[in-house]
Short mmCIF file of C-alpha atoms in Angstrom, two decimals:
data_model
loop_
_atom_site.label_atom_id
_atom_site.label_comp_id
_atom_site.label_asym_id
_atom_site.label_seq_id
_atom_site.Cartn_x
_atom_site.Cartn_y
_atom_site.Cartn_z
CA MET A 186 -2.16 62.08 69.13
CA SER A 187 -5.56 61.56 69.89
CA ALA A 188 -6.76 59.94 73.43
CA GLN A 189 -7.32 57.14 73.18
CA THR A 190 -4.28 54.44 71.21
CA PRO A 191 -5.22 52.40 69.22
CA VAL A 192 -5.94 48.49 69.56
CA ILE A 193 -4.63 47.84 65.54
CA GLU A 194 -1.92 50.99 65.02
CA MET A 195 -0.85 50.03 60.94
CA ARG A 196 2.37 53.02 59.88
CA HIS A 197 3.72 53.07 56.62
CA VAL A 198 3.29 49.01 56.30
CA GLU A 199 4.70 48.01 52.88
CA LYS A 200 5.06 44.32 52.08
CA TYR A 201 6.11 42.68 48.59
CA TYR A 202 5.94 39.36 46.85
CA GLY A 203 9.10 38.92 45.15
CA ASP A 204 8.89 41.82 42.64
CA LEU A 205 4.85 42.10 43.13
CA HIS A 206 4.09 45.37 44.95
CA VAL A 207 1.50 43.91 47.57
CA LEU A 208 0.80 45.92 50.19
CA LYS A 209 2.24 50.08 50.24
CA ASP A 210 1.67 51.96 52.59
CA ILE A 211 -0.66 50.74 54.19
CA ASN A 212 -1.37 53.49 56.83
CA LEU A 213 -4.09 52.22 59.56
CA SER A 214 -6.01 52.97 62.73
CA VAL A 215 -8.98 51.00 64.97
CA THR A 216 -9.72 52.08 67.52
CA LYS A 217 -12.15 50.69 70.70
CA GLY A 218 -15.06 49.50 70.23
CA GLU A 219 -15.04 50.17 65.98
CA VAL A 220 -15.65 47.74 63.84
CA VAL A 221 -13.45 48.32 60.55
CA VAL A 222 -14.30 46.33 57.08
CA ILE A 223 -12.21 46.58 53.84
CA ILE A 224 -13.68 46.04 50.52
CA GLY A 225 -11.86 46.25 48.03
CA PRO A 226 -11.32 44.00 44.13
CA SER A 227 -10.17 40.24 44.68
CA GLY A 228 -5.20 40.40 45.10
CA SER A 229 -6.06 44.01 45.62
CA GLY A 230 -4.15 43.07 49.15
CA LYS A 231 -7.37 42.96 51.60
CA SER A 232 -6.72 39.54 52.91
CA THR A 233 -2.38 40.44 53.87
CA LEU A 234 -3.17 43.42 55.34
CA CYS A 235 -5.36 41.43 57.47
CA ARG A 236 -2.85 38.36 58.23
CA THR A 237 0.08 40.73 58.13
CA ILE A 238 -2.00 42.40 61.43
CA ASN A 239 -0.50 38.88 63.50
CA ARG A 240 1.89 38.15 61.77
CA LEU A 241 0.79 35.08 59.46
CA GLU A 242 2.79 36.69 56.92
CA THR A 243 5.34 39.46 57.57
CA ILE A 244 6.26 43.01 56.48
CA GLY A 245 8.77 44.13 54.32
CA SER A 246 9.04 47.86 56.38
CA GLY A 247 6.46 50.25 58.42
CA GLU A 248 5.57 49.21 62.07
CA ILE A 249 2.40 47.89 62.94
CA LEU A 250 1.17 47.75 66.94
CA ILE A 251 -1.34 46.49 69.00
CA ASP A 252 -2.80 48.13 72.03
CA GLY A 253 0.54 50.84 71.63
CA GLU A 254 3.07 47.90 71.34
CA LYS A 255 5.03 46.88 67.96
CA ILE A 256 4.83 42.94 67.31
CA PRO A 257 6.84 40.37 68.54
CA GLU A 258 8.67 39.04 65.62
CA GLU A 259 9.10 36.01 66.81
CA GLY A 260 8.93 33.10 69.80
CA LYS A 261 6.96 33.17 72.81
CA LYS A 262 6.34 36.52 72.64
CA LEU A 263 4.27 36.10 69.48
CA ALA A 264 2.49 33.62 70.51
CA GLN A 265 1.33 35.67 73.62
CA LEU A 266 -0.10 38.54 71.19
CA ARG A 267 -1.79 36.39 68.99
CA SER A 268 -3.33 34.79 71.98
CA GLN A 269 -4.98 37.96 71.80
CA ILE A 270 -6.55 38.94 68.21
CA GLY A 271 -8.78 36.64 67.07
CA MET A 272 -8.39 35.27 64.02
CA VAL A 273 -11.65 33.80 61.55
CA PHE A 274 -10.81 31.94 58.47
CA GLN A 275 -12.54 32.02 55.28
CA SER A 276 -11.92 28.14 55.65
CA PHE A 277 -13.00 28.45 59.44
CA ASN A 278 -10.01 25.62 60.36
CA LEU A 279 -11.57 24.23 63.01
CA PHE A 280 -9.22 21.02 63.95
CA PRO A 281 -10.79 18.19 62.82
CA HIS A 282 -10.01 15.30 64.43
CA ARG A 283 -11.41 17.07 67.97
CA THR A 284 -14.78 17.48 69.38
CA ILE A 285 -16.33 21.08 69.08
CA LEU A 286 -15.77 21.75 72.47
CA ASP A 287 -12.50 20.46 72.61
CA ASN A 288 -12.17 22.69 69.44
CA VAL A 289 -13.47 25.38 72.04
CA THR A 290 -11.57 24.94 74.89
CA LEU A 291 -8.48 23.64 72.83
CA ALA A 292 -5.78 27.19 73.40
CA PRO A 293 -7.92 28.32 77.46
CA VAL A 294 -6.33 25.09 78.80
CA ASP A 295 -3.50 24.76 77.35
CA VAL A 296 -2.40 27.89 76.09
CA LEU A 297 -3.76 30.11 79.03
CA LYS A 298 -3.66 27.10 81.42
CA ARG A 299 -7.42 27.48 82.20
CA ASN A 300 -9.16 25.26 84.41
CA LYS A 301 -10.33 22.97 81.90
CA LYS A 302 -14.46 22.52 83.65
CA GLU A 303 -14.41 26.34 83.17
CA ALA A 304 -13.44 26.69 79.92
CA GLN A 305 -15.34 24.09 79.30
CA GLN A 306 -18.62 25.35 81.13
CA GLU A 307 -17.55 28.78 78.92
CA ALA A 308 -16.96 27.44 75.68
CA LEU A 309 -20.25 25.72 75.94
CA GLU A 310 -21.88 29.08 77.21
CA LEU A 311 -19.94 30.12 73.40
CA LEU A 312 -21.61 27.31 71.67
CA LYS A 313 -24.76 28.68 72.82
CA ARG A 314 -24.39 32.30 72.26
CA VAL A 315 -23.56 31.76 68.34
CA GLY A 316 -26.24 29.45 68.25
CA VAL A 317 -24.73 25.80 67.54
CA GLY A 318 -24.70 24.76 71.69
CA ASP A 319 -25.79 21.43 70.74
CA GLN A 320 -23.85 19.73 68.17
CA ALA A 321 -20.81 20.44 70.65
CA ASN A 322 -20.19 16.74 71.24
CA LYS A 323 -20.05 16.71 67.15
CA VAL A 324 -16.91 16.43 64.96
CA PRO A 325 -16.14 19.73 62.37
CA ALA A 326 -16.66 17.43 59.35
CA GLN A 327 -20.41 16.80 60.63
CA LEU A 328 -21.88 21.16 60.84
CA SER A 329 -22.78 22.48 57.13
CA GLY A 330 -20.91 25.65 56.95
CA GLY A 331 -22.71 28.53 58.15
CA GLN A 332 -22.30 25.85 61.55
CA GLN A 333 -18.41 25.54 61.58
CA GLN A 334 -17.57 28.99 61.03
CA ARG A 335 -19.78 29.65 63.78
CA ALA A 336 -18.37 27.93 66.16
CA ALA A 337 -14.75 28.96 64.46
CA ILE A 338 -15.84 32.12 66.21
CA ALA A 339 -16.57 30.60 69.07
CA ARG A 340 -12.99 29.60 69.42
CA ALA A 341 -11.64 32.80 69.26
CA LEU A 342 -14.19 34.61 71.51
CA ALA A 343 -12.26 31.98 73.63
CA MET A 344 -9.24 33.28 74.66
CA HIS A 345 -11.26 36.60 75.46
CA PRO A 346 -9.79 38.69 72.76
CA LYS A 347 -9.01 42.82 72.67
CA ALA A 348 -10.07 42.33 68.50
CA MET A 349 -11.44 40.96 66.26
CA LEU A 350 -10.12 40.01 62.77
CA PHE A 351 -12.16 38.36 59.89
CA ASP A 352 -10.56 37.15 57.25
CA GLU A 353 -13.46 36.71 54.49
CA PRO A 354 -15.54 34.88 56.87
CA THR A 355 -18.60 33.67 54.38
CA SER A 356 -16.46 34.32 51.19
CA ALA A 357 -16.34 30.35 51.00
CA LEU A 358 -20.25 29.52 52.44
CA ASP A 359 -23.47 28.92 50.87
CA PRO A 360 -25.92 31.60 50.11
CA GLU A 361 -28.63 30.69 52.91
CA MET A 362 -26.10 29.95 55.23
CA ILE A 363 -23.82 33.50 55.30
CA GLY A 364 -27.49 34.98 57.26
CA GLU A 365 -26.50 33.26 60.38
CA VAL A 366 -22.97 34.13 59.92
CA LEU A 367 -23.25 38.24 59.58
CA ASN A 368 -26.11 37.51 62.21
CA VAL A 369 -22.89 36.63 64.90
CA MET A 370 -20.57 39.20 63.83
CA THR A 371 -23.26 41.75 64.13
CA GLU A 372 -24.16 41.14 67.98
CA LEU A 373 -20.76 40.89 68.14
CA ALA A 374 -20.36 44.66 66.72
CA ALA A 375 -23.15 45.81 69.14
CA GLU A 376 -21.55 44.64 72.53
CA GLY A 377 -18.44 46.16 71.75
CA MET A 378 -16.32 44.33 70.20
CA THR A 379 -13.35 46.02 68.37
CA MET A 380 -13.38 43.90 64.52
CA LEU A 381 -11.38 44.54 61.53
CA VAL A 382 -13.15 42.81 58.30
CA VAL A 383 -12.41 41.78 55.50
CA THR A 384 -15.44 41.61 53.16
CA HIS A 385 -17.01 41.39 50.37
CA GLU A 386 -20.93 41.41 52.41
CA MET A 387 -21.94 45.39 50.96
CA ASN A 388 -25.04 45.57 53.15
CA PHE A 389 -22.94 43.81 56.48
CA ALA A 390 -20.20 46.59 56.08
CA ARG A 391 -23.06 49.65 55.51
CA ARG A 392 -24.99 48.38 58.26
CA VAL A 393 -22.44 47.42 60.53
CA ALA A 394 -19.05 48.90 59.78
CA SER A 395 -18.37 51.88 62.05
CA ARG A 396 -15.60 53.50 59.31
CA VAL A 397 -14.83 51.54 55.45
CA ILE A 398 -11.40 50.68 53.95
CA PHE A 399 -11.29 50.72 50.34
CA MET A 400 -8.46 49.22 49.03
CA GLU A 401 -6.67 48.33 45.42
CA ASP A 402 -3.35 47.20 44.25
CA GLY A 403 -1.86 46.76 47.86
CA ALA A 404 -3.26 51.02 48.72
CA ILE A 405 -5.96 51.80 50.63
CA LEU A 406 -7.47 54.61 48.58
CA GLU A 407 -10.74 55.41 50.50
CA GLU A 408 -12.01 55.79 53.91
CA GLY A 409 -14.66 57.07 55.04
CA ALA A 410 -18.33 56.03 57.02
CA PRO A 411 -20.51 53.55 55.38
CA GLU A 412 -22.50 56.33 53.82
CA GLU A 413 -21.19 58.44 52.28
CA PHE A 414 -18.88 55.44 51.61
CA PHE A 415 -21.43 53.86 49.64
CA GLU A 416 -23.91 57.24 48.27
CA HIS A 417 -21.10 59.76 48.05
CA PRO A 418 -17.31 57.67 46.81
CA LYS A 419 -14.90 59.98 45.82
CA THR A 420 -12.41 58.24 43.57
CA GLN A 421 -13.68 56.46 40.67
CA ARG A 422 -12.84 53.57 41.28
CA ALA A 423 -14.38 53.45 44.34
CA GLN A 424 -17.08 54.73 41.68
CA ALA A 425 -16.11 51.71 39.06
CA PHE A 426 -16.06 49.44 41.54
CA LEU A 427 -19.69 49.51 43.95
CA GLN A 428 -21.22 50.01 39.83
CA SER A 429 -20.32 46.72 39.13
CA ILE A 430 -21.34 45.12 42.34
CA ARG A 431 -25.08 47.17 42.07
CA GLU A 432 -24.78 45.48 38.15
CA HIS A 433 -26.33 42.38 39.80
CA MET B 215 -19.29 -6.06 46.51
CA SER B 216 -22.34 -4.23 48.96
CA LYS B 217 -23.72 -1.82 48.18
CA ASN B 218 -23.27 -0.29 51.58
CA ASN B 219 -19.37 -0.71 51.34
CA THR B 220 -18.32 1.48 49.08
CA SER B 221 -14.34 0.42 48.42
CA ILE B 222 -11.78 1.92 46.15
CA ARG B 223 -12.69 0.04 42.53
CA ASP B 224 -16.74 1.90 42.64
CA PHE B 225 -14.63 4.66 41.94
CA LEU B 226 -12.40 3.47 39.31
CA TYR B 227 -14.46 1.30 37.35
CA GLU B 228 -17.37 1.94 36.32
CA GLU B 229 -20.51 -0.87 36.95
CA PRO B 230 -20.21 -3.41 33.99
CA GLY B 231 -22.60 -3.88 31.04
CA PRO B 232 -24.21 -7.47 30.21
CA LYS B 233 -20.76 -7.93 28.00
CA THR B 234 -18.48 -6.82 30.46
CA ARG B 235 -20.68 -9.80 32.91
CA THR B 236 -20.65 -11.67 30.27
CA TRP B 237 -16.47 -11.50 29.74
CA ILE B 238 -15.40 -11.43 34.01
CA ARG B 239 -17.69 -15.33 34.19
CA ILE B 240 -15.56 -16.56 31.50
CA GLY B 241 -12.50 -15.14 32.72
CA THR B 242 -13.39 -16.82 36.31
CA GLY B 243 -14.15 -20.17 34.82
CA ILE B 244 -10.33 -19.36 33.16
CA ALA B 245 -8.72 -18.47 36.56
CA LEU B 246 -11.28 -21.67 37.73
CA VAL B 247 -9.85 -24.29 37.05
CA LEU B 248 -5.90 -22.68 36.23
CA LEU B 249 -5.83 -22.93 39.79
CA ALA B 250 -6.99 -26.30 39.92
CA TRP B 251 -4.48 -27.55 38.08
CA LEU B 252 -1.39 -25.31 39.97
CA ILE B 253 -2.74 -26.22 43.75
CA TYR B 254 -3.09 -30.51 42.09
CA ALA B 255 0.23 -30.01 40.97
CA VAL B 256 2.05 -29.24 43.25
CA ILE B 257 0.58 -32.11 45.85
CA ASP B 258 1.66 -34.01 41.85
CA ARG B 259 5.10 -32.90 42.79
CA PHE B 260 5.37 -33.11 46.36
CA ASN B 261 3.95 -36.63 46.27
CA VAL B 262 6.66 -37.73 43.15
CA THR B 263 9.04 -36.66 44.96
CA GLY B 264 8.06 -38.04 48.76
CA GLN B 265 7.40 -34.93 50.57
CA PHE B 266 4.24 -36.40 52.37
CA ARG B 267 6.17 -39.17 53.64
CA GLU B 268 5.77 -39.12 56.68
CA LYS B 269 8.98 -39.14 58.62
CA TYR B 270 8.57 -35.13 57.13
CA TRP B 271 5.71 -34.88 59.33
CA ILE B 272 5.49 -37.28 62.21
CA PHE B 273 7.43 -34.52 64.16
CA PHE B 274 4.50 -31.72 64.52
CA THR B 275 2.85 -34.42 66.64
CA ARG B 276 5.09 -33.64 69.24
CA TRP B 277 5.40 -31.47 71.50
CA THR B 278 8.10 -30.59 71.62
CA THR B 279 8.78 -29.10 67.54
CA TRP B 280 6.25 -27.14 68.88
CA ARG B 281 7.66 -25.40 71.86
CA PHE B 282 10.99 -25.19 69.59
CA LEU B 283 8.60 -23.39 67.00
CA GLY B 284 7.06 -21.06 69.52
CA GLU B 285 10.17 -19.98 71.41
CA GLY B 286 12.04 -18.64 67.74
CA LEU B 287 8.26 -16.80 67.23
CA LEU B 288 9.13 -14.73 70.76
CA THR B 289 12.35 -13.92 70.20
CA THR B 290 10.99 -12.70 66.32
CA LEU B 291 7.93 -10.69 67.94
CA ARG B 292 10.45 -9.13 70.68
CA VAL B 293 12.51 -8.19 67.77
CA ALA B 294 10.59 -6.58 65.82
CA VAL B 295 8.27 -4.73 68.54
CA THR B 296 11.27 -3.55 69.81
CA ALA B 297 12.90 -2.78 66.06
CA GLY B 298 9.99 -0.66 65.72
CA ALA B 299 9.45 0.93 67.97
CA ILE B 300 13.19 2.32 67.89
CA THR B 301 12.45 2.99 64.36
CA PHE B 302 9.55 4.77 64.83
CA ALA B 303 11.62 6.86 67.39
CA LEU B 304 14.61 7.92 65.19
CA GLY B 305 12.67 7.85 62.14
CA PHE B 306 10.34 11.27 63.97
CA LEU B 307 13.26 12.43 65.31
CA LEU B 308 14.98 12.17 61.69
CA MET B 309 11.11 13.79 60.65
CA ARG B 310 11.49 16.96 63.14
CA ALA B 311 14.76 16.58 61.19
CA ARG B 312 13.73 17.07 58.38
CA LEU B 313 10.65 19.16 58.71
CA ASN B 314 13.11 22.21 60.45
CA ARG B 315 14.20 24.84 58.77
CA HIS B 316 17.86 24.79 59.13
CA THR B 317 19.65 23.67 55.68
CA VAL B 318 22.56 22.38 57.44
CA ILE B 319 19.26 20.37 59.87
CA TRP B 320 18.32 18.82 57.06
CA ARG B 321 19.84 18.68 54.99
CA ILE B 322 22.06 16.12 57.47
CA SER B 323 18.37 14.70 58.17
CA ALA B 324 18.21 13.95 54.35
CA GLY B 325 21.76 13.28 54.16
CA ILE B 326 20.50 9.81 57.26
CA ILE B 327 17.11 8.37 55.40
CA SER B 328 18.49 8.32 52.11
CA PHE B 329 21.53 6.53 53.33
CA THR B 330 18.93 4.11 55.46
CA ARG B 331 17.11 3.90 52.49
CA GLY B 332 19.13 3.25 49.74
CA VAL B 333 21.13 0.50 51.37
CA PRO B 334 20.07 -3.19 52.13
CA THR B 335 19.34 -4.44 55.33
CA LEU B 336 20.89 -6.99 55.24
CA LEU B 337 24.09 -4.74 55.41
CA PHE B 338 23.02 -2.95 58.24
CA VAL B 339 23.61 -6.65 59.77
CA TYR B 340 26.34 -7.31 58.50
CA PHE B 341 28.09 -3.76 60.03
CA PHE B 342 26.52 -4.93 63.29
CA PHE B 343 28.01 -8.26 63.17
CA LEU B 344 31.12 -7.96 61.67
CA VAL B 345 32.14 -4.34 62.36
CA PHE B 346 30.61 -2.90 64.79
CA PRO B 347 32.64 -5.53 67.56
CA LYS B 348 35.86 -3.93 66.88
CA THR B 349 34.69 -1.14 68.25
CA GLY B 350 34.73 -2.86 71.93
CA ILE B 351 30.80 -2.77 72.59
CA LYS B 352 29.31 -5.97 73.27
CA LEU B 353 26.38 -6.61 72.02
CA THR B 354 23.70 -9.79 72.34
CA GLY B 355 22.14 -12.00 69.27
CA PHE B 356 18.80 -9.78 69.99
CA TRP B 357 21.22 -6.11 69.94
CA LYS B 358 22.43 -7.04 66.38
CA ILE B 359 19.44 -7.88 64.36
CA THR B 360 17.14 -5.57 66.23
CA LEU B 361 19.31 -2.26 65.92
CA PRO B 362 20.20 -2.18 62.17
CA VAL B 363 16.16 -3.37 61.38
CA ALA B 364 15.38 -0.49 63.34
CA ILE B 365 18.22 1.59 61.45
CA SER B 366 17.00 0.23 58.11
CA ALA B 367 13.37 0.86 58.79
CA CYS B 368 13.33 4.29 59.81
CA GLY B 369 14.41 6.20 56.81
CA VAL B 370 11.39 4.97 55.33
CA VAL B 371 8.86 5.64 58.67
CA ALA B 372 10.28 9.38 58.40
CA GLU B 373 9.43 9.68 54.50
CA ALA B 374 6.05 8.03 55.93
CA LEU B 375 5.27 10.90 58.67
CA ARG B 376 6.96 13.64 56.54
CA SER B 377 4.23 13.22 53.83
CA GLY B 378 1.30 12.86 56.23
CA VAL B 379 2.58 16.16 57.84
CA ASN B 380 3.14 17.36 54.99
CA ALA B 381 -0.99 16.44 54.02
CA VAL B 382 -2.40 18.53 55.83
CA PRO B 383 -4.24 21.39 55.22
CA LYS B 384 -1.90 25.22 56.03
CA GLY B 385 -4.75 26.45 57.87
CA GLN B 386 -4.13 24.80 59.94
CA ARG B 387 -1.43 25.36 61.59
CA GLU B 388 -2.67 28.82 61.55
CA ALA B 389 -5.92 28.33 63.22
CA ALA B 390 -3.43 27.22 66.00
CA LEU B 391 -1.00 29.96 65.74
CA SER B 392 -3.77 32.56 65.85
CA LEU B 393 -4.64 31.00 68.51
CA GLY B 394 -1.50 32.07 70.75
CA MET B 395 0.28 28.31 70.22
CA THR B 396 4.12 28.04 69.64
CA GLU B 397 5.36 26.62 67.32
CA ARG B 398 5.98 23.91 68.39
CA ARG B 399 2.49 23.63 70.25
CA SER B 400 0.70 23.61 66.59
CA PHE B 401 2.92 20.74 65.49
CA TYR B 402 1.97 18.32 68.56
CA ARG B 403 -1.45 19.85 69.60
CA VAL B 404 -2.86 20.07 66.16
CA ILE B 405 -0.46 19.13 63.12
CA PHE B 406 1.09 15.21 64.07
CA PRO B 407 -2.09 14.22 65.45
CA GLN B 408 -3.55 14.59 62.18
CA ALA B 409 -0.52 13.61 60.15
CA PHE B 410 -0.09 9.73 61.90
CA ARG B 411 -3.50 8.89 61.37
CA PHE B 412 -2.66 9.35 57.79
CA VAL B 413 -0.04 7.73 57.56
CA ILE B 414 -1.41 4.93 60.19
CA PRO B 415 -1.64 1.86 57.39
CA THR B 416 1.68 3.24 55.16
CA LEU B 417 3.81 2.79 58.74
CA ILE B 418 2.13 -0.42 58.89
CA ALA B 419 2.96 -2.13 55.86
CA GLU B 420 6.51 -0.42 57.27
CA MET B 421 6.05 -2.77 60.60
CA VAL B 422 5.50 -5.94 58.80
CA ILE B 423 9.24 -5.33 56.17
CA VAL B 424 10.45 -5.11 59.71
CA LEU B 425 8.54 -8.28 60.49
CA LYS B 426 10.62 -10.20 57.78
CA ASP B 427 13.35 -8.45 57.41
CA THR B 428 13.76 -9.96 61.14
CA THR B 429 14.68 -13.46 59.33
CA PHE B 430 18.27 -12.27 58.49
CA ALA B 431 18.60 -13.24 62.71
CA TYR B 432 20.03 -16.15 61.54
CA ILE B 433 23.42 -14.19 60.40
CA VAL B 434 23.47 -13.36 63.85
CA SER B 435 22.67 -15.99 65.39
CA CYS B 436 19.91 -15.07 67.21
CA ALA B 437 17.54 -17.95 67.33
CA ASP B 438 14.63 -16.47 66.03
CA LEU B 439 11.05 -18.18 64.61
CA MET B 440 13.64 -19.24 61.56
CA GLN B 441 16.50 -19.53 62.79
CA ASN B 442 14.75 -22.06 64.65
CA ALA B 443 13.52 -23.53 61.79
CA LYS B 444 17.09 -24.01 59.81
CA VAL B 445 18.05 -26.47 63.28
CA LEU B 446 14.90 -28.19 63.09
CA ILE B 447 15.51 -28.49 58.82
CA SER B 448 18.87 -30.17 60.54
CA ASN B 449 17.64 -32.40 62.55
CA TYR B 450 15.16 -33.69 61.10
CA ASP B 451 17.24 -33.62 57.27
CA ALA B 452 12.93 -31.85 56.34
CA LEU B 453 12.75 -28.83 54.22
CA VAL B 454 9.99 -28.58 52.08
CA SER B 455 7.63 -29.49 55.04
CA ILE B 456 9.38 -26.98 57.72
CA TYR B 457 9.45 -24.47 55.05
CA LEU B 458 6.42 -24.13 54.94
CA VAL B 459 4.89 -24.34 58.21
CA VAL B 460 7.07 -21.75 58.92
CA ALA B 461 6.18 -19.98 55.98
CA VAL B 462 2.22 -19.75 57.13
CA ILE B 463 3.27 -19.13 60.79
CA TYR B 464 4.57 -15.38 58.72
CA ILE B 465 2.45 -15.10 56.21
CA LEU B 466 -1.55 -15.47 59.58
CA ILE B 467 1.85 -12.83 61.07
CA ASN B 468 1.38 -10.53 58.69
CA TYR B 469 -1.72 -11.28 57.47
CA GLY B 470 -3.47 -9.89 61.66
CA LEU B 471 -0.82 -6.74 60.22
CA ASN B 472 -2.89 -6.36 58.04
CA LYS B 473 -6.00 -6.44 59.18
CA LEU B 474 -5.16 -4.11 61.69
CA SER B 475 -3.92 -1.37 58.91
CA ASP B 476 -7.60 -1.69 58.01
CA SER B 477 -9.16 -1.57 60.67
CA LEU B 478 -7.88 1.63 62.48
CA ALA B 479 -8.16 2.95 58.84
CA ARG B 480 -11.62 1.35 59.02
CA ARG B 481 -12.02 3.41 62.43
CA GLY B 482 -10.29 6.38 61.43
CA GLY B 483 -13.05 7.12 58.75
CA THR B 484 -15.63 6.66 61.02
CA MET B 485 -14.66 8.35 63.81
CA GLU B 486 -17.34 10.78 62.57
CA SER B 487 -20.64 8.15 63.07
CA ARG B 488 -19.05 6.76 65.85
CA ARG B 489 -19.31 10.70 67.80
CA ALA B 490 -22.22 11.01 66.67
CA LYS B 491 -23.80 7.82 68.59
CA ALA B 492 -21.99 9.58 71.70
#
C-alpha cells in the first residue's frame, strides 16, 4: 500500500460487449493532483475505460474504487458518488432547454441542495474563470463549440468534484477552438485538480500529463512519464502509433 | 412565400424555374375555376332544394337559439378539457410504465396502449353507457362521455410522449447522471422537459381528436353542442342550416387549436433569439 490512497483505482477490470473483449485486466490508479492522460487508437477502449469510472458503463469483473471505496452499483449512493466526480463529454451535453447559468446551477441546487443565490454567484465566477462569463444568460445553441465545452467544464466544477474525467473533450471541436478548451484544462491541472483525460492531443499530453497511458485493443500496453513515453516508447505498438501521428 | 420565413417547403422543393412557374399559373387558374364552380353548385343546390327559405334561418336571429347552442358548446368544452387532462395523466403514466425496465410492467403497459389505440371510441362510449352501470356505480352523462373519450386517446398520447422521450439524445441523460442526479431526477429535470417540447404539436393534434370524439355525447344524452343541435333540429325541422352552423363552430375551435400549436412550436424554436434579447 502506498502512503496515500489513490483518488481513482481500478483493479483487474474486465469488460465484454458480447464476445468483444473491450477492457482487458485494467489496473490503474490516479493519486490526488495527478493528471493521467490516456492515448491510443480509436476503438482501443479509452472512452469505455473513462466511462466505467462513474459507472456510465458497467464492468464485467474486477473493481473500481474511489477514495478507497468501491463504486456503489445503483441508487442514491451511486448518484452521490457520481456527484463527486466531474465528467466532460465529447459532445458537451449541455442541457439545451436551459440557459448556461441554469446549466451550471441545476445540479448544485437540485442535488447538493445549495442556496440558489449562492450557487448562481459561484456559477458566474466559474463561468468567468473559463472565459464565458458574458454568455451566462444565453442558451447553449447560441454558443460556439469551444464556449459550450468550457461551460460544460464549469458545470462539472460547480459540484466541487474530487476528480474530473475528460472523455475526448476536444474531438468534436473546430481546430481554432481546441486551444481555448485545452487552456482551461491546463489551468485546472496547474491548480492541482485530479484529472483523467482521454485525448488525441499529444502536445497537451506532453505538456500537462503527470503520466501517460497507452491503450490498444482494450489493454494498457504502456504507462510512463510523458517525456519518457514520447521520446522512448518501449512497446513496438506505441512506437508505431506515435510514428503514425508524427507523419502528419 | 416570404424569403425570411423559411418553411418546410423550402427543403422539400427547389425554387421553380420559368417552365414550372408557367405550369403553376395554369394549375392555379384551373383550380380557381373548379372551386368557383363547386361553390356555385352548392349554392344552386341549396337554392333549388329551398334551403335558403326563411323558416330554416329565422330562429338564428333569436337570442335563445344562441344561448342554447352556447350552453352545449360550454359542455363540449368542459368535456374536452376534462378528457384532455385525464388522457394526458393516463398517457403519462402509461409512457412511464412503457419505458420501465421491468419486462412485466412495460409489457402490460404496451398491451393497454395497443388496446386503447385499437378499439374505436364508440365502443368505449357504449361500454360506459351500457356495461359500466351494471357495476352499480352511477355516472352522470358528463362522465359517461368524458371517461371513454379520455381512455380512447390515452394510448396515442402515451406513444407520442414516448417518441419525444426517445428523441432526446442519450448524452443528456448521461450528463444528468454524471452530475449526481438519480434516474428519476434526470428524467423530470432534464429529459421530459425537452421531450414535451418535441411533441406539443402531436399532443394538440390529439386534442382535436378528443374534441371531435366528444360529439358521441348524444349517445349518453349529455347536452353538448351536438346534442343541443339535434334538439334544435327536431324543434325547427331544419337539419342542413343547423348542422352547417355547428360545423363552422367546430371548425373554428379546431382552427384555434392548430394556431395555438403553431405558435407554441414557433415559440420553442425561437426561444433562443428571445432569450438573446433579454
